[in-house]
Amino acid sequence: MAATGTTVGAGAPALSLVPEQVWRRALAAGVATFLLTVVIVGFETVSGTGQLALRAHPGAVAFAVIAATLGAAAMGYLQLGNTAVPTVLALLAAGLLGLPLLTGGRDSPFVWLLPFDAMALNWGALAVPAIVLLRVMVIRLGLTGERSVANVAGGVVQRALPWLAGVLAVIALVLPFLPFVDRRIVDIFTLVITYVMLGWGLNIVVGLAGLLDLGYVAFYAVGAYSYALLSVTYGLSFWECLPIAGALAAMTGIILGFPVLRLRGDYLAIVTLGFGEMIRIILINWYWFTGGPNGINDVGRPSFFGLPFDRNPPEGTDSFHTFFGLEFSSYHRVVFLYYLILVFALITNWFTLRMRRLPLGRAWEALREDETACRAIGINPTNTKLTAFAIGAMFAGFAGSFFAARQGFVSPESFVFIESAVILAIVVLGGLGSQTGVVLAALVLIGLPEFFRELKDYRMLAFGLGMVMIMVWRPGGLLARREPTLRLGKGSAAEP
Amino acid sequence: MSEPLLRVEHLTMRFGGLVAVDDVSFTAETGRITSIIGPNGAGKTTVFNCLTGFYKPTVGRLSLTGAHGRFLLEQLDGFRIAQRARVARTFQNIRLFAGMSVLENLIVAQHNKLMRASGYSVPALVGLGGYAAAERDAVEIARGWLERIDLVHRADDLAGSLPYGDQRRLEIARAMCTDPVLLCLDEPAAGLNARESIELNELLMWIRATHGIGILLIEHDMSVVMGISDRIIVLDYGRRIAEGTPAEIRANPDVIRAYLGEEEDEELPPEVAADLAREGRL
């Protein structure tokens, strides 16, 4: 066992490790954790009676330090080839945390065992024993290199991918009618699917054509403002504005695309970042046109094929609930918006999957691989890039119109750089070019923070941690493998 | 005599003060393999880059005449030279679409034909038009090439995962899939072993025999150049110093001097000097 233990040391010279060193390292980990947690979770500013006050969380800090020290020690013993002590320690820790969590959380009689106020953090603390136990399993089963957990799990997910995509689609279709689903959950998923659509749109530009675009939110903004302005100024309906908003966003894509045609990689990223900010600053400063920082209010709500979702429709007209003879419920609109964005997103997905099998889509991918070779075989790089920019921007424009219609209000604050970064993170973490990967990444990056709102300040921390973990274990993204668009003897692969 | 496939007249390419190609003229014929040789830095690849539109020549006329018309290559954009004038090329350092499958590489090469067949994407997107049939034809063309270069069994693997020699042949097949009238090969034998070089010779001679196109070849491997060239042009310091059949080039003293150095005559290897003396050239 000692032999297997020594081969899996995480880059450390395991052979020369002695128990004293293990404990010295564990203490170092404890001190580092102490320094980090004191500033991050140790103190919290609370607004007391009219003034800000600091509240200390010594328990949480102490727990984090103990967990880090024992966790590091357990990892060290694993390197020494001793799996028994770490296993017992990890099981004990899991038991102490799991008992109150499983017996009712906040209402459990064992609630005094829980180190943190936020339940999600307590669940998160289970990660420490989980990592140790995972490591034990890795050593016992000899899962390293090609057989490492990340690779094996990635392979399993890869094989399950067609199933996974189908299951996700079915869940998405019936979601609003599931028994435990309430308005809040439908709202969260509407947001998640908006980002999935944006991710799929950006995937055309970044994943397929390989053009690193850091200003994608600009097109989202153009779509949102196009609809908001047309709706407020001319009273046009959502469905009339949708194609116009898409066309305007696509046109913006072409206009922004032209000057950056010669740029690649980092340079392109910087320029697109600048364009994204320019659009936002124009929206703020063009006061008479866009309303500046105040934004635009009372943007028209989309109707169901002409049937509005009003409680009291004007005399002589029908509303959604009167037409179908239903009791009025504001839930109808929420569900309608959910299905609307779902249909938009599925159209984006269908378009991309279809496009990949057409010459233009293959030219996008070829452009990503090697632009010089593209020229040599007669592909027009200018047109190919511009179509990618324009089509990606068009889908952002549709999503933007939906956003404006859902909120009923637009302002420049919704289109800051961090939005572009999040959409790009969804595409990159999902695995460049992978449609299902985008869904998973959107669920993780948008869905989880919404569900764990009680963690408030730690959300960005967890976000960063998640990114680092994915970059370490799955550097190509969650689902990185690319399937060829056609195979010899089969012609085009099956229709999506 | 009819106009040759490619006529290069007074081609000059300057980079600042450096004259990479200096007043070079030559022709290339359909159904012939024309080789360009010369020491490193002689300007061979620069000639190719001018021909295929990667550089705009400082001076010179590059005219390509085929059944599909007459084109002045120096006035066309890079990609239009491949698209309209139908000049294809390979690269000294292989440039495949490494992340795409072998088959996809050959399908992408038929981009312009397929793009027209797909009605520039919109009808094909909703399944209208004859795109499916066009794609089947394209796959058959690709399959034919894969059989010729013996890569059918790797068709669905990533192009970047192929061994070096296979990548070289795939790049030639990809260039041929663009349906060219002139194929420019930049050191196709670089990095190949002796057996692979022989296979390459056979492939090039087969292309010349069956496709009736002109081949322009840059090569250092003399077993390839001397074995298959119909005509050889020798460049040195950007100038054309010789032109002729392989036998003529082998015996040309300027060429020998360019390759072996411009030392005094006695510096030549004795057997070369003896050869030259026998032929009365010294």
PDB file of N, CA and C in Angstrom, chain A residues 350-351 354-360 362-363 365-370 372-382 384 482-489 491-492, chain B residues 54 78-80 82-83 89 91 95-101 103-104 107-109 111-112 114-115 118 121 124-125 127 131 135 139 143 146 152 155-156 174 178:
ATOM      1  N   TRP A 350     -30.821  24.850 -32.221  1.00  0.00           N
ATOM      2  CA  TRP A 350     -31.091  24.167 -33.493  1.00  0.00           C
ATOM      3  C   TRP A 350     -30.281  24.820 -34.606  1.00  0.00           C
ATOM      4  N   PHE A 351     -30.289  26.148 -34.623  1.00  0.00           N
ATOM      5  CA  PHE A 351     -29.566  26.883 -35.651  1.00  0.00           C
ATOM      6  C   PHE A 351     -28.083  26.521 -35.624  1.00  0.00           C
ATOM      7  N   ARG A 354     -27.363  22.925 -36.714  1.00  0.00           N
ATOM      8  CA  ARG A 354     -27.616  22.810 -38.143  1.00  0.00           C
ATOM      9  C   ARG A 354     -26.473  23.482 -38.914  1.00  0.00           C
ATOM     10  N   MET A 355     -26.081  24.654 -38.433  1.00  0.00           N
ATOM     11  CA  MET A 355     -25.054  25.446 -39.103  1.00  0.00           C
ATOM     12  C   MET A 355     -23.719  24.708 -39.128  1.00  0.00           C
ATOM     13  N   ARG A 356     -23.437  23.987 -38.043  1.00  0.00           N
ATOM     14  CA  ARG A 356     -22.161  23.270 -37.985  1.00  0.00           C
ATOM     15  C   ARG A 356     -22.022  22.272 -39.121  1.00  0.00           C
ATOM     16  N   ARG A 357     -23.171  21.789 -39.636  1.00  0.00           N
ATOM     17  CA  ARG A 357     -23.116  20.789 -40.708  1.00  0.00           C
ATOM     18  C   ARG A 357     -23.197  21.422 -42.081  1.00  0.00           C
ATOM     19  N   LEU A 358     -23.265  22.751 -42.137  1.00  0.00           N
ATOM     20  CA  LEU A 358     -23.306  23.430 -43.430  1.00  0.00           C
ATOM     21  C   LEU A 358     -21.927  24.013 -43.725  1.00  0.00           C
ATOM     22  N   PRO A 359     -21.669  24.319 -44.992  1.00  0.00           N
ATOM     23  CA  PRO A 359     -20.326  24.810 -45.347  1.00  0.00           C
ATOM     24  C   PRO A 359     -19.907  26.025 -44.539  1.00  0.00           C
ATOM     25  N   LEU A 360     -20.852  26.940 -44.274  1.00  0.00           N
ATOM     26  CA  LEU A 360     -20.467  28.145 -43.547  1.00  0.00           C
ATOM     27  C   LEU A 360     -20.006  27.804 -42.129  1.00  0.00           C
ATOM     28  N   ARG A 362     -18.757  24.975 -41.134  1.00  0.00           N
ATOM     29  CA  ARG A 362     -17.446  24.309 -41.195  1.00  0.00           C
ATOM     30  C   ARG A 362     -16.360  25.341 -41.461  1.00  0.00           C
ATOM     31  N   ALA A 363     -16.688  26.363 -42.260  1.00  0.00           N
ATOM     32  CA  ALA A 363     -15.697  27.412 -42.525  1.00  0.00           C
ATOM     33  C   ALA A 363     -15.384  28.167 -41.233  1.00  0.00           C
ATOM     34  N   GLU A 365     -15.362  26.921 -38.255  1.00  0.00           N
ATOM     35  CA  GLU A 365     -14.447  26.086 -37.457  1.00  0.00           C
ATOM     36  C   GLU A 365     -13.059  26.059 -38.082  1.00  0.00           C
ATOM     37  N   ALA A 366     -13.017  26.026 -39.414  1.00  0.00           N
ATOM     38  CA  ALA A 366     -11.721  26.033 -40.081  1.00  0.00           C
ATOM     39  C   ALA A 366     -10.980  27.334 -39.776  1.00  0.00           C
ATOM     40  N   LEU A 367     -11.747  28.430 -39.721  1.00  0.00           N
ATOM     41  CA  LEU A 367     -11.154  29.732 -39.421  1.00  0.00           C
ATOM     42  C   LEU A 367     -10.546  29.733 -38.020  1.00  0.00           C
ATOM     43  N   ARG A 368     -11.245  29.064 -37.093  1.00  0.00           N
ATOM     44  CA  ARG A 368     -10.725  28.959 -35.731  1.00  0.00           C
ATOM     45  C   ARG A 368      -9.421  28.180 -35.732  1.00  0.00           C
ATOM     46  N   GLU A 369      -9.356  27.139 -36.580  1.00  0.00           N
ATOM     47  CA  GLU A 369      -8.180  26.284 -36.569  1.00  0.00           C
ATOM     48  C   GLU A 369      -6.988  26.975 -37.220  1.00  0.00           C
ATOM     49  N   ASP A 370      -7.188  27.591 -38.390  1.00  0.00           N
ATOM     50  CA  ASP A 370      -6.057  28.179 -39.099  1.00  0.00           C
ATOM     51  C   ASP A 370      -6.540  29.125 -40.195  1.00  0.00           C
ATOM     52  N   THR A 372      -4.771  31.206 -42.066  1.00  0.00           N
ATOM     53  CA  THR A 372      -3.922  31.208 -43.262  1.00  0.00           C
ATOM     54  C   THR A 372      -4.309  30.076 -44.203  1.00  0.00           C
ATOM     55  N   ALA A 373      -4.523  28.894 -43.628  1.00  0.00           N
ATOM     56  CA  ALA A 373      -4.912  27.754 -44.461  1.00  0.00           C
ATOM     57  C   ALA A 373      -6.268  28.010 -45.102  1.00  0.00           C
ATOM     58  N   CYS A 374      -7.151  28.715 -44.398  1.00  0.00           N
ATOM     59  CA  CYS A 374      -8.465  29.042 -44.961  1.00  0.00           C
ATOM     60  C   CYS A 374      -8.320  29.862 -46.233  1.00  0.00           C
ATOM     61  N   ARG A 375      -7.452  30.868 -46.179  1.00  0.00           N
ATOM     62  CA  ARG A 375      -7.223  31.670 -47.380  1.00  0.00           C
ATOM     63  C   ARG A 375      -6.728  30.793 -48.511  1.00  0.00           C
ATOM     64  N   ALA A 376      -5.815  29.873 -48.174  1.00  0.00           N
ATOM     65  CA  ALA A 376      -5.184  29.059 -49.205  1.00  0.00           C
ATOM     66  C   ALA A 376      -6.174  28.122 -49.878  1.00  0.00           C
ATOM     67  N   ILE A 377      -7.288  27.798 -49.209  1.00  0.00           N
ATOM     68  CA  ILE A 377      -8.251  26.933 -49.892  1.00  0.00           C
ATOM     69  C   ILE A 377      -9.458  27.741 -50.362  1.00  0.00           C
ATOM     70  N   GLY A 378      -9.329  29.071 -50.371  1.00  0.00           N
ATOM     71  CA  GLY A 378     -10.338  29.887 -51.038  1.00  0.00           C
ATOM     72  C   GLY A 378     -11.524  30.273 -50.189  1.00  0.00           C
ATOM     73  N   ILE A 379     -11.386  30.198 -48.861  1.00  0.00           N
ATOM     74  CA  ILE A 379     -12.472  30.671 -47.999  1.00  0.00           C
ATOM     75  C   ILE A 379     -12.280  32.164 -47.768  1.00  0.00           C
ATOM     76  N   ASN A 380     -13.340  32.925 -47.963  1.00  0.00           N
ATOM     77  CA  ASN A 380     -13.264  34.373 -47.766  1.00  0.00           C
ATOM     78  C   ASN A 380     -13.283  34.678 -46.271  1.00  0.00           C
ATOM     79  N   PRO A 381     -12.146  35.043 -45.685  1.00  0.00           N
ATOM     80  CA  PRO A 381     -12.116  35.195 -44.232  1.00  0.00           C
ATOM     81  C   PRO A 381     -12.961  36.369 -43.753  1.00  0.00           C
ATOM     82  N   THR A 382     -13.036  37.424 -44.556  1.00  0.00           N
ATOM     83  CA  THR A 382     -13.813  38.596 -44.152  1.00  0.00           C
ATOM     84  C   THR A 382     -15.286  38.227 -43.976  1.00  0.00           C
ATOM     85  N   THR A 384     -16.645  35.321 -43.737  1.00  0.00           N
ATOM     86  CA  THR A 384     -16.862  34.259 -42.761  1.00  0.00           C
ATOM     87  C   THR A 384     -16.879  34.826 -41.345  1.00  0.00           C
ATOM     88  N   ARG A 482     -14.940  17.240 -29.092  1.00  0.00           N
ATOM     89  CA  ARG A 482     -15.721  17.689 -30.229  1.00  0.00           C
ATOM     90  C   ARG A 482     -16.040  16.489 -31.116  1.00  0.00           C
ATOM     91  N   GLU A 483     -17.319  16.360 -31.474  1.00  0.00           N
ATOM     92  CA  GLU A 483     -17.717  15.298 -32.398  1.00  0.00           C
ATOM     93  C   GLU A 483     -17.590  15.823 -33.829  1.00  0.00           C
ATOM     94  N   PRO A 484     -17.048  15.023 -34.750  1.00  0.00           N
ATOM     95  CA  PRO A 484     -16.986  15.475 -36.135  1.00  0.00           C
ATOM     96  C   PRO A 484     -18.398  15.718 -36.678  1.00  0.00           C
ATOM     97  N   THR A 485     -18.521  16.661 -37.630  1.00  0.00           N
ATOM     98  CA  THR A 485     -19.844  17.003 -38.137  1.00  0.00           C
ATOM     99  C   THR A 485     -20.325  16.005 -39.172  1.00  0.00           C
ATOM    100  N   LEU A 486     -19.429  15.190 -39.691  1.00  0.00           N
ATOM    101  CA  LEU A 486     -19.895  14.105 -40.541  1.00  0.00           C
ATOM    102  C   LEU A 486     -18.851  13.008 -40.489  1.00  0.00           C
ATOM    103  N   ARG A 487     -19.319  11.788 -40.743  1.00  0.00           N
ATOM    104  CA  ARG A 487     -18.418  10.646 -40.698  1.00  0.00           C
ATOM    105  C   ARG A 487     -18.447   9.940 -42.027  1.00  0.00           C
ATOM    106  N   LEU A 488     -17.340   9.309 -42.352  1.00  0.00           N
ATOM    107  CA  LEU A 488     -17.252   8.627 -43.638  1.00  0.00           C
ATOM    108  C   LEU A 488     -18.238   7.458 -43.643  1.00  0.00           C
ATOM    109  N   GLY A 489     -18.981   7.356 -44.726  1.00  0.00           N
ATOM    110  CA  GLY A 489     -19.927   6.247 -44.852  1.00  0.00           C
ATOM    111  C   GLY A 489     -21.291   6.570 -44.302  1.00  0.00           C
ATOM    112  N   GLY A 491     -22.318   9.977 -44.113  1.00  0.00           N
ATOM    113  CA  GLY A 491     -22.718  11.309 -44.544  1.00  0.00           C
ATOM    114  C   GLY A 491     -22.890  12.180 -43.330  1.00  0.00           C
ATOM    115  N   SER A 492     -23.781  13.135 -43.398  1.00  0.00           N
ATOM    116  CA  SER A 492     -24.023  14.006 -42.254  1.00  0.00           C
ATOM    117  C   SER A 492     -24.524  13.177 -41.091  1.00  0.00           C
TER     118      SER A 492
ATOM    119  N   PHE B  54      -0.322  35.833 -50.691  1.00  0.00           N
ATOM    120  CA  PHE B  54       0.009  36.196 -49.316  1.00  0.00           C
ATOM    121  C   PHE B  54       0.860  37.462 -49.286  1.00  0.00           C
ATOM    122  N   GLY B  78      -5.892  37.259 -51.674  1.00  0.00           N
ATOM    123  CA  GLY B  78      -5.368  35.921 -51.400  1.00  0.00           C
ATOM    124  C   GLY B  78      -6.370  34.810 -51.626  1.00  0.00           C
ATOM    125  N   PHE B  79      -7.546  34.927 -50.993  1.00  0.00           N
ATOM    126  CA  PHE B  79      -8.466  33.793 -51.083  1.00  0.00           C
ATOM    127  C   PHE B  79      -9.077  33.664 -52.468  1.00  0.00           C
ATOM    128  N   ARG B  80      -9.134  34.773 -53.255  1.00  0.00           N
ATOM    129  CA  ARG B  80      -9.723  34.695 -54.595  1.00  0.00           C
ATOM    130  C   ARG B  80      -8.805  33.954 -55.552  1.00  0.00           C
ATOM    131  N   ALA B  82      -7.258  31.260 -54.830  1.00  0.00           N
ATOM    132  CA  ALA B  82      -7.664  29.863 -54.705  1.00  0.00           C
ATOM    133  C   ALA B  82      -9.064  29.647 -55.260  1.00  0.00           C
ATOM    134  N   GLN B  83      -9.942  30.650 -55.023  1.00  0.00           N
ATOM    135  CA  GLN B  83     -11.357  30.490 -55.377  1.00  0.00           C
ATOM    136  C   GLN B  83     -11.593  30.616 -56.881  1.00  0.00           C
ATOM    137  N   ARG B  89      -2.285  25.560 -52.675  1.00  0.00           N
ATOM    138  CA  ARG B  89      -0.928  25.440 -52.159  1.00  0.00           C
ATOM    139  C   ARG B  89      -0.897  24.628 -50.874  1.00  0.00           C
ATOM    140  N   PHE B  91       1.879  24.144 -47.307  1.00  0.00           N
ATOM    141  CA  PHE B  91       2.788  25.008 -46.560  1.00  0.00           C
ATOM    142  C   PHE B  91       4.005  24.228 -46.088  1.00  0.00           C
ATOM    143  N   ARG B  95      -0.075  23.100 -42.362  1.00  0.00           N
ATOM    144  CA  ARG B  95      -1.187  23.871 -41.811  1.00  0.00           C
ATOM    145  C   ARG B  95      -2.493  23.152 -42.074  1.00  0.00           C
ATOM    146  N   LEU B  96      -2.733  22.084 -41.330  1.00  0.00           N
ATOM    147  CA  LEU B  96      -4.024  21.410 -41.418  1.00  0.00           C
ATOM    148  C   LEU B  96      -4.965  22.041 -40.396  1.00  0.00           C
ATOM    149  N   PHE B  97      -6.257  21.724 -40.505  1.00  0.00           N
ATOM    150  CA  PHE B  97      -7.199  22.125 -39.452  1.00  0.00           C
ATOM    151  C   PHE B  97      -7.137  21.031 -38.394  1.00  0.00           C
ATOM    152  N   ALA B  98      -6.175  21.208 -37.467  1.00  0.00           N
ATOM    153  CA  ALA B  98      -5.784  20.100 -36.598  1.00  0.00           C
ATOM    154  C   ALA B  98      -6.926  19.610 -35.712  1.00  0.00           C
ATOM    155  N   GLY B  99      -7.818  20.516 -35.327  1.00  0.00           N
ATOM    156  CA  GLY B  99      -8.900  20.128 -34.420  1.00  0.00           C
ATOM    157  C   GLY B  99     -10.109  19.553 -35.133  1.00  0.00           C
ATOM    158  N   MET B 100     -10.046  19.429 -36.451  1.00  0.00           N
ATOM    159  CA  MET B 100     -11.175  18.856 -37.190  1.00  0.00           C
ATOM    160  C   MET B 100     -10.759  17.497 -37.725  1.00  0.00           C
ATOM    161  N   SER B 101     -11.752  16.685 -38.089  1.00  0.00           N
ATOM    162  CA  SER B 101     -11.415  15.337 -38.528  1.00  0.00           C
ATOM    163  C   SER B 101     -10.774  15.379 -39.910  1.00  0.00           C
ATOM    164  N   LEU B 103     -11.636  13.776 -42.552  1.00  0.00           N
ATOM    165  CA  LEU B 103     -12.661  13.941 -43.583  1.00  0.00           C
ATOM    166  C   LEU B 103     -13.118  15.397 -43.655  1.00  0.00           C
ATOM    167  N   GLU B 104     -13.321  16.004 -42.505  1.00  0.00           N
ATOM    168  CA  GLU B 104     -13.781  17.405 -42.497  1.00  0.00           C
ATOM    169  C   GLU B 104     -12.773  18.312 -43.194  1.00  0.00           C
ATOM    170  N   ILE B 107     -13.549  18.135 -46.714  1.00  0.00           N
ATOM    171  CA  ILE B 107     -14.851  18.725 -47.055  1.00  0.00           C
ATOM    172  C   ILE B 107     -14.747  20.258 -47.028  1.00  0.00           C
ATOM    173  N   VAL B 108     -14.049  20.782 -46.011  1.00  0.00           N
ATOM    174  CA  VAL B 108     -13.877  22.236 -45.935  1.00  0.00           C
ATOM    175  C   VAL B 108     -13.177  22.740 -47.195  1.00  0.00           C
ATOM    176  N   ALA B 109     -12.270  21.924 -47.727  1.00  0.00           N
ATOM    177  CA  ALA B 109     -11.537  22.347 -48.922  1.00  0.00           C
ATOM    178  C   ALA B 109     -12.480  22.536 -50.105  1.00  0.00           C
ATOM    179  N   HIS B 111     -15.220  24.056 -49.977  1.00  0.00           N
ATOM    180  CA  HIS B 111     -16.113  25.073 -49.422  1.00  0.00           C
ATOM    181  C   HIS B 111     -16.900  25.828 -50.476  1.00  0.00           C
ATOM    182  N   ASN B 112     -16.201  26.376 -51.480  1.00  0.00           N
ATOM    183  CA  ASN B 112     -16.884  27.274 -52.411  1.00  0.00           C
ATOM    184  C   ASN B 112     -17.958  26.558 -53.222  1.00  0.00           C
ATOM    185  N   LEU B 114     -19.561  23.835 -52.242  1.00  0.00           N
ATOM    186  CA  LEU B 114     -20.655  23.479 -51.333  1.00  0.00           C
ATOM    187  C   LEU B 114     -21.457  24.707 -50.925  1.00  0.00           C
ATOM    188  N   MET B 115     -20.770  25.828 -50.802  1.00  0.00           N
ATOM    189  CA  MET B 115     -21.448  27.066 -50.426  1.00  0.00           C
ATOM    190  C   MET B 115     -22.486  27.417 -51.491  1.00  0.00           C
ATOM    191  N   SER B 118     -25.369  25.045 -51.246  1.00  0.00           N
ATOM    192  CA  SER B 118     -26.247  25.271 -50.094  1.00  0.00           C
ATOM    193  C   SER B 118     -27.018  26.574 -50.259  1.00  0.00           C
ATOM    194  N   SER B 121     -26.293  29.020 -47.618  1.00  0.00           N
ATOM    195  CA  SER B 121     -26.720  28.596 -46.272  1.00  0.00           C
ATOM    196  C   SER B 121     -28.210  28.724 -45.983  1.00  0.00           C
ATOM    197  N   ALA B 124     -30.477  25.813 -47.355  1.00  0.00           N
ATOM    198  CA  ALA B 124     -30.012  24.548 -46.798  1.00  0.00           C
ATOM    199  C   ALA B 124     -30.305  24.460 -45.305  1.00  0.00           C
ATOM    200  N   LEU B 125     -30.382  25.607 -44.654  1.00  0.00           N
ATOM    201  CA  LEU B 125     -30.649  25.633 -43.217  1.00  0.00           C
ATOM    202  C   LEU B 125     -31.991  24.988 -42.911  1.00  0.00           C
ATOM    203  N   GLY B 127     -33.412  22.888 -45.013  1.00  0.00           N
ATOM    204  CA  GLY B 127     -33.505  21.622 -45.725  1.00  0.00           C
ATOM    205  C   GLY B 127     -33.972  21.727 -47.156  1.00  0.00           C
ATOM    206  N   TYR B 131     -28.641  20.506 -51.313  1.00  0.00           N
ATOM    207  CA  TYR B 131     -27.384  20.495 -50.577  1.00  0.00           C
ATOM    208  C   TYR B 131     -26.958  19.085 -50.180  1.00  0.00           C
ATOM    209  N   GLU B 135     -23.380  17.420 -50.804  1.00  0.00           N
ATOM    210  CA  GLU B 135     -22.476  16.995 -49.737  1.00  0.00           C
ATOM    211  C   GLU B 135     -22.065  15.539 -49.941  1.00  0.00           C
ATOM    212  N   VAL B 139     -18.319  14.137 -50.232  1.00  0.00           N
ATOM    213  CA  VAL B 139     -17.775  13.049 -49.410  1.00  0.00           C
ATOM    214  C   VAL B 139     -17.159  11.984 -50.314  1.00  0.00           C
ATOM    215  N   ARG B 143     -13.526  10.680 -50.204  1.00  0.00           N
ATOM    216  CA  ARG B 143     -13.219   9.260 -50.021  1.00  0.00           C
ATOM    217  C   ARG B 143     -12.208   8.799 -51.069  1.00  0.00           C
ATOM    218  N   LEU B 146      -8.890   9.909 -49.940  1.00  0.00           N
ATOM    219  CA  LEU B 146      -8.437   9.154 -48.764  1.00  0.00           C
ATOM    220  C   LEU B 146      -7.950   7.772 -49.179  1.00  0.00           C
ATOM    221  N   VAL B 152      -8.156   6.019 -45.360  1.00  0.00           N
ATOM    222  CA  VAL B 152      -9.594   5.796 -45.136  1.00  0.00           C
ATOM    223  C   VAL B 152      -9.855   5.392 -43.695  1.00  0.00           C
ATOM    224  N   ALA B 155     -10.236   8.324 -41.285  1.00  0.00           N
ATOM    225  CA  ALA B 155     -11.062   9.428 -41.787  1.00  0.00           C
ATOM    226  C   ALA B 155     -11.737  10.239 -40.676  1.00  0.00           C
ATOM    227  N   ASP B 156     -12.159   9.556 -39.607  1.00  0.00           N
ATOM    228  CA  ASP B 156     -12.920  10.264 -38.571  1.00  0.00           C
ATOM    229  C   ASP B 156     -12.049  10.684 -37.390  1.00  0.00           C
ATOM    230  N   ARG B 174      -5.914  17.780 -49.443  1.00  0.00           N
ATOM    231  CA  ARG B 174      -6.812  18.898 -49.183  1.00  0.00           C
ATOM    232  C   ARG B 174      -6.670  19.957 -50.283  1.00  0.00           C
ATOM    233  N   THR B 178      -9.655  21.285 -53.618  1.00  0.00           N
ATOM    234  CA  THR B 178     -10.175  22.580 -54.063  1.00  0.00           C
ATOM    235  C   THR B 178     -10.307  22.604 -55.586  1.00  0.00           C
TER     236      THR B 178
END
